[in-house]
mmCIF file of C-alpha atoms in Angstrom:
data_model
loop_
_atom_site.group_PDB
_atom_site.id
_atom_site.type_symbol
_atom_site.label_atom_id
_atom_site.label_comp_id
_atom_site.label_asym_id
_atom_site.label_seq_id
_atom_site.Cartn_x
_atom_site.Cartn_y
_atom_site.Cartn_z
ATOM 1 C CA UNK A 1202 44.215 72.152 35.240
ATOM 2 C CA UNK A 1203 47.613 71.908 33.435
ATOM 3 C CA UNK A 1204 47.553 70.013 29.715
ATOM 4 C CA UNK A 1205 50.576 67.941 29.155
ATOM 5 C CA UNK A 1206 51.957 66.458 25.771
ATOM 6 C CA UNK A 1207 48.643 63.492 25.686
ATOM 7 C CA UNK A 1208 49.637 60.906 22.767
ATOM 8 C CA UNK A 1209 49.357 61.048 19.198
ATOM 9 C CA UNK A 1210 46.447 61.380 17.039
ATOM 10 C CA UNK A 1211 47.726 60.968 13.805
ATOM 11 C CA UNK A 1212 50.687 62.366 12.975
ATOM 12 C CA UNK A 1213 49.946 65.570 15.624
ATOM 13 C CA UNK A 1214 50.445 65.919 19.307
ATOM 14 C CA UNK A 1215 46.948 66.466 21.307
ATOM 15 C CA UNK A 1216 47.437 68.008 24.331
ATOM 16 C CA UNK A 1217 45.164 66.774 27.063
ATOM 17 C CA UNK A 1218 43.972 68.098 30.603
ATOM 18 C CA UNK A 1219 46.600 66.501 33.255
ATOM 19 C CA UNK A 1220 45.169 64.385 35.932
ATOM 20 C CA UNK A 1221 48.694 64.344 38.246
ATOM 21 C CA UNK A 1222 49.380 68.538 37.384
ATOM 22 C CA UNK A 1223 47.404 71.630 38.699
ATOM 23 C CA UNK A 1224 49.987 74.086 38.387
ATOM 24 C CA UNK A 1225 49.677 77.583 36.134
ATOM 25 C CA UNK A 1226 51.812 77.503 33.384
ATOM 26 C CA UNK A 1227 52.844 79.605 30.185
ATOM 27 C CA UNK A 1228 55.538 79.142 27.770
ATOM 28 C CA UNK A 1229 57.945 81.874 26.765
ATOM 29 C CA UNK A 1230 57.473 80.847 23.472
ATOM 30 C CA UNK A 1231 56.849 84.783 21.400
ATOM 31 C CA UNK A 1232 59.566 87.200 20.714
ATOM 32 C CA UNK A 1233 58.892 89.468 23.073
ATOM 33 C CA UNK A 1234 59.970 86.683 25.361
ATOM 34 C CA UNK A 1235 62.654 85.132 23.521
ATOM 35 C CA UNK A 1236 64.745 88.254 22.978
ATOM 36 C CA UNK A 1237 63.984 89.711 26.683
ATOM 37 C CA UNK A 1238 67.846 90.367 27.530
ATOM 38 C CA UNK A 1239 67.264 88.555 31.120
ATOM 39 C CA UNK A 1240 65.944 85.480 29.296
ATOM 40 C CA UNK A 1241 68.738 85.352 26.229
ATOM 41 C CA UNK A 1242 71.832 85.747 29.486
ATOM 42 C CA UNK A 1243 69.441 83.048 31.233
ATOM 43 C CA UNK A 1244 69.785 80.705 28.134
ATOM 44 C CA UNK A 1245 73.556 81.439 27.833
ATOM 45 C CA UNK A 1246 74.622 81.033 31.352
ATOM 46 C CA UNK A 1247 72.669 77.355 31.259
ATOM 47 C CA UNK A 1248 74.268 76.825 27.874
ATOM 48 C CA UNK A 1249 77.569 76.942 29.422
ATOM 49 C CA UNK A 1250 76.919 75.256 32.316
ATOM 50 C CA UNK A 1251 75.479 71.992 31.246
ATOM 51 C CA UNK A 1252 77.888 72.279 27.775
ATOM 52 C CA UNK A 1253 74.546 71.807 25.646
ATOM 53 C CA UNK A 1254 73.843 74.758 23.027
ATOM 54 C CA UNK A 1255 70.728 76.428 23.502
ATOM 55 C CA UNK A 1256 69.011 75.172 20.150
ATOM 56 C CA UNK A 1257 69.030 71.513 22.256
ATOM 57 C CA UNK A 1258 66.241 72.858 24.514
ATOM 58 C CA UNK A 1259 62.693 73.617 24.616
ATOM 59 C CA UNK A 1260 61.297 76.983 25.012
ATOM 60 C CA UNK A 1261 61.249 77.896 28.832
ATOM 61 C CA UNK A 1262 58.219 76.697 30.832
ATOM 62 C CA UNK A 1263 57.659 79.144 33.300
ATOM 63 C CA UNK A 1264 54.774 78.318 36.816
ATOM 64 C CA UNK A 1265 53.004 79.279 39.301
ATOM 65 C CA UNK A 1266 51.663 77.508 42.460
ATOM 66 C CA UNK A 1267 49.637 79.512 44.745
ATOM 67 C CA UNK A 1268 49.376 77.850 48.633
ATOM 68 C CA UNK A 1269 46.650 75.639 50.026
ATOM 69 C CA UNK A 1270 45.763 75.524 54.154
ATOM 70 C CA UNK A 1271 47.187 71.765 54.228
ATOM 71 C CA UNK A 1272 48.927 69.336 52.589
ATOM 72 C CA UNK A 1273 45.905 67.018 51.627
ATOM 73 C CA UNK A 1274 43.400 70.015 51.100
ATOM 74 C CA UNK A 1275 41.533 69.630 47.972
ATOM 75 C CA UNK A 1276 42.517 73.301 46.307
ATOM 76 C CA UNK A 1277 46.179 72.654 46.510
ATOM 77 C CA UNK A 1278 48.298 73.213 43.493
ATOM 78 C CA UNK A 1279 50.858 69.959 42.886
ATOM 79 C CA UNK A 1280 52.041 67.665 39.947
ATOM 80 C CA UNK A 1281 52.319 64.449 41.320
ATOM 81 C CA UNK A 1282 55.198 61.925 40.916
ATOM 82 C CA UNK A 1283 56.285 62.159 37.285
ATOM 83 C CA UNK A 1284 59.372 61.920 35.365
ATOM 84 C CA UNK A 1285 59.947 64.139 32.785
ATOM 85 C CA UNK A 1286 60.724 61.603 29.833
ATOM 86 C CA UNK A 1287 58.528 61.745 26.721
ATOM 87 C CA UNK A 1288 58.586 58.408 24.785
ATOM 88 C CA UNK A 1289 57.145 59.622 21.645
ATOM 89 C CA UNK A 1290 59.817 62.143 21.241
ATOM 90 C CA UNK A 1291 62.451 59.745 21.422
ATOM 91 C CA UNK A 1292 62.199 58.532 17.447
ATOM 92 C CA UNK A 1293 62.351 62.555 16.744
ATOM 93 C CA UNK A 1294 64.686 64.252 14.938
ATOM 94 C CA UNK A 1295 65.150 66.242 18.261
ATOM 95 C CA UNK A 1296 65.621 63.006 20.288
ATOM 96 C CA UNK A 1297 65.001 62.667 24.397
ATOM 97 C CA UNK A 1298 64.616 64.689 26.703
ATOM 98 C CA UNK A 1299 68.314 64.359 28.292
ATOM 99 C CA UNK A 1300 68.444 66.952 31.211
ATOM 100 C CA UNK A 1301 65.719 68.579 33.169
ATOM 101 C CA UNK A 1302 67.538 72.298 34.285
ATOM 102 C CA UNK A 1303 64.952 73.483 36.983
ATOM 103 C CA UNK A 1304 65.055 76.870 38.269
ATOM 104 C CA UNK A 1305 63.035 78.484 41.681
ATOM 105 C CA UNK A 1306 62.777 82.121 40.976
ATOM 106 C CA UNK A 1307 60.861 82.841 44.390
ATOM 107 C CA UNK A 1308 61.274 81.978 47.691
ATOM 108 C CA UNK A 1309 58.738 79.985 49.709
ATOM 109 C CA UNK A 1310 57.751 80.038 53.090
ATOM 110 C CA UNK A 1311 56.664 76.504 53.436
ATOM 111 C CA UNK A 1312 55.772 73.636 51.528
ATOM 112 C CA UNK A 1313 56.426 73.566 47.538
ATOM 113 C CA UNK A 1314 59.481 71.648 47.127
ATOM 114 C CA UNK A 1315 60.550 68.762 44.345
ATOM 115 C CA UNK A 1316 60.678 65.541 46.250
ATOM 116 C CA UNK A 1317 62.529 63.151 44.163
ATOM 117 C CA UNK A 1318 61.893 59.084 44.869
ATOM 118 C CA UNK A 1319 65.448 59.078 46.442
ATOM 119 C CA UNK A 1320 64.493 60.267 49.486
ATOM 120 C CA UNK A 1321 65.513 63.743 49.011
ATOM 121 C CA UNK A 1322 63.326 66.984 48.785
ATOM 122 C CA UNK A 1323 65.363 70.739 47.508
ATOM 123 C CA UNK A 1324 63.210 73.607 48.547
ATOM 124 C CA UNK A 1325 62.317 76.173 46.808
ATOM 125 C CA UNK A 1326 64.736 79.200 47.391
ATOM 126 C CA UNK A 1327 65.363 82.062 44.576
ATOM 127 C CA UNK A 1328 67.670 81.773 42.415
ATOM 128 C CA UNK A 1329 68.382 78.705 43.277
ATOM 129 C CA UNK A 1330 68.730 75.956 40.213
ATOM 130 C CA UNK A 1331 68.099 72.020 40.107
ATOM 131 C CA UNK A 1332 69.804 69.649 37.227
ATOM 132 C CA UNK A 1333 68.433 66.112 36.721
ATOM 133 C CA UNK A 1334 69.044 63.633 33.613
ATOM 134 C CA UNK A 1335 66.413 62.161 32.300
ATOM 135 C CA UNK A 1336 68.054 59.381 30.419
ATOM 136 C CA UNK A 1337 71.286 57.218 31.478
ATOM 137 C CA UNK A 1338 74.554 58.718 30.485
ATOM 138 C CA UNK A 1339 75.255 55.856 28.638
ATOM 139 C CA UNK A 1340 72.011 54.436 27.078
ATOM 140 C CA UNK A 1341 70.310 58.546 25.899
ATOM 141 C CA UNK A 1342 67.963 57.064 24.948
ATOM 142 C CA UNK A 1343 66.658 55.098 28.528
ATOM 143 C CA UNK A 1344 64.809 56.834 30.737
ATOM 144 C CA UNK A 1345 66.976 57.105 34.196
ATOM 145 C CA UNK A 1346 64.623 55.811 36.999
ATOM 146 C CA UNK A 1347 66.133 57.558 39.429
ATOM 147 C CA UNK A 1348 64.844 60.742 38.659
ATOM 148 C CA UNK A 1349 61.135 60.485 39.319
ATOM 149 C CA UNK A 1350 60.176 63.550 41.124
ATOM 150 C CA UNK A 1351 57.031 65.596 42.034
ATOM 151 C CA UNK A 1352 56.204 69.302 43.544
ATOM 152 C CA UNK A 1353 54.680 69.149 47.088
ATOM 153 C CA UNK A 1354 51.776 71.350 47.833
ATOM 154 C CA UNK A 1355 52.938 75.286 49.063
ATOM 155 C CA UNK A 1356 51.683 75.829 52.245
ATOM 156 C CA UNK A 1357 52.742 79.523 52.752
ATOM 157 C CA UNK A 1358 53.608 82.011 49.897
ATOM 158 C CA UNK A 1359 53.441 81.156 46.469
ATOM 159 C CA UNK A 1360 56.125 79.111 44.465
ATOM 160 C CA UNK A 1361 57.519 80.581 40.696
ATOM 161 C CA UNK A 1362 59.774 78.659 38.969
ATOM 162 C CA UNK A 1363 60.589 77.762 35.468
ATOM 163 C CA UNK A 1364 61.159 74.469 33.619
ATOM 164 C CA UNK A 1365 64.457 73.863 31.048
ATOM 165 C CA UNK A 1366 64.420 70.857 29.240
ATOM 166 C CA UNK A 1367 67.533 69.969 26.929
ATOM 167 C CA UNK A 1368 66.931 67.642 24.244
ATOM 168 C CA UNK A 1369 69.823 64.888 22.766
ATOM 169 C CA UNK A 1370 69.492 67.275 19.473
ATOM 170 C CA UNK A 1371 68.589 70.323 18.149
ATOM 171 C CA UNK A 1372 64.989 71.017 19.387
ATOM 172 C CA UNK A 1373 64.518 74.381 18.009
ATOM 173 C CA UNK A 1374 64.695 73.467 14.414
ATOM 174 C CA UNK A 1375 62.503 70.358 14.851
ATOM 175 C CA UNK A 1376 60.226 71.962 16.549
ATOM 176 C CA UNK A 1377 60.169 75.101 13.341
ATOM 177 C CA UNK A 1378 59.797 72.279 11.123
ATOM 178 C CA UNK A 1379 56.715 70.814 13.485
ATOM 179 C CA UNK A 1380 58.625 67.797 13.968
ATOM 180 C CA UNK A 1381 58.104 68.329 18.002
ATOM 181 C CA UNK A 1382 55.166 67.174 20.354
#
């Protein structure tokens, strides 16, 4: 199973096992990684985009969901309806999570999209990118309901993508002065 950010124990972060995620993940969080010249223009281009410098976000969060024979079939891969809000970061000096920038980097025959509560599902298609806020425009520090959302079991093929999140603040020197979850 995934871990996600648990709760606090202290004055740290404990990660726990997720209950709603079973998705592989790993962080691009090493040089190596960090300077890769596909992963610095990747930063860049969603930089300009969304108008946020790159030091707002957290380091990529890249995954992996291999396909199950049917939808309700216990070995499938999923991360059930979530939002993507972390209340304890909120009183950080890197503030909310204000954007989710989600990008599919693989195509997949069927199943695996993000079904958000509106009614609405985008499947996965490479190359192909997804921006959500997290918190109201005008209250950053509200989650936006709106934007619950969860990945439906692949079916056929397997599903890469990568999570962006974009903080209110500078993330990257909160998080080298462990003042992150």
């Amino acid at each position: 199973r995934s871990t996600a950010s648990g709760g606090r124990k202290g004055d740290e972060f404990v990660p726990l096992k997720s209950s709603i995620r079973t998705s592989h993940t790993t962080w691009c969080d090493n040089a190596p990684c960090l300077n890769d010249p596909h992963v610095l223009a990747l930063t860049e281009r969603i930089s300009n985009v969304t108008r946020v410098p790159a030091t707002n976000s957290e380091f990529i969060q890249l995954l992996r969901y291999e396909a199950c024979p049917h939808a309700r079939d216990p070995s499938c891969q999923y991360y059930r309806r979530h939002h993507d809000t972390i209340p304890e970061l909120a009183d950080m000096p890197c503030g909310p999570r204000v954007y989710t920038f989600f990008l599919y980097l693989s195509d997949v025959e069927e199943g695996g999209g993000t079904r958000f509560d509106g009614g609405f599902t985008v499947q996965p298609k490479a190359g192909r990118a997804v921006l959500w806020p997290a918190t109201l425009n005008d209250r950053p520090f509200e989650k936006d309901d709106r934007t619950h959302h969860e990945a439906l079991p692949v079916l056929k093929g397997t599903k890469f993508a990568a999570n962006y999140w974009i903080h209110q603040y500078d993330y990257v020197s909160a998080h080298h002065s462990g003042c992150t979850a």
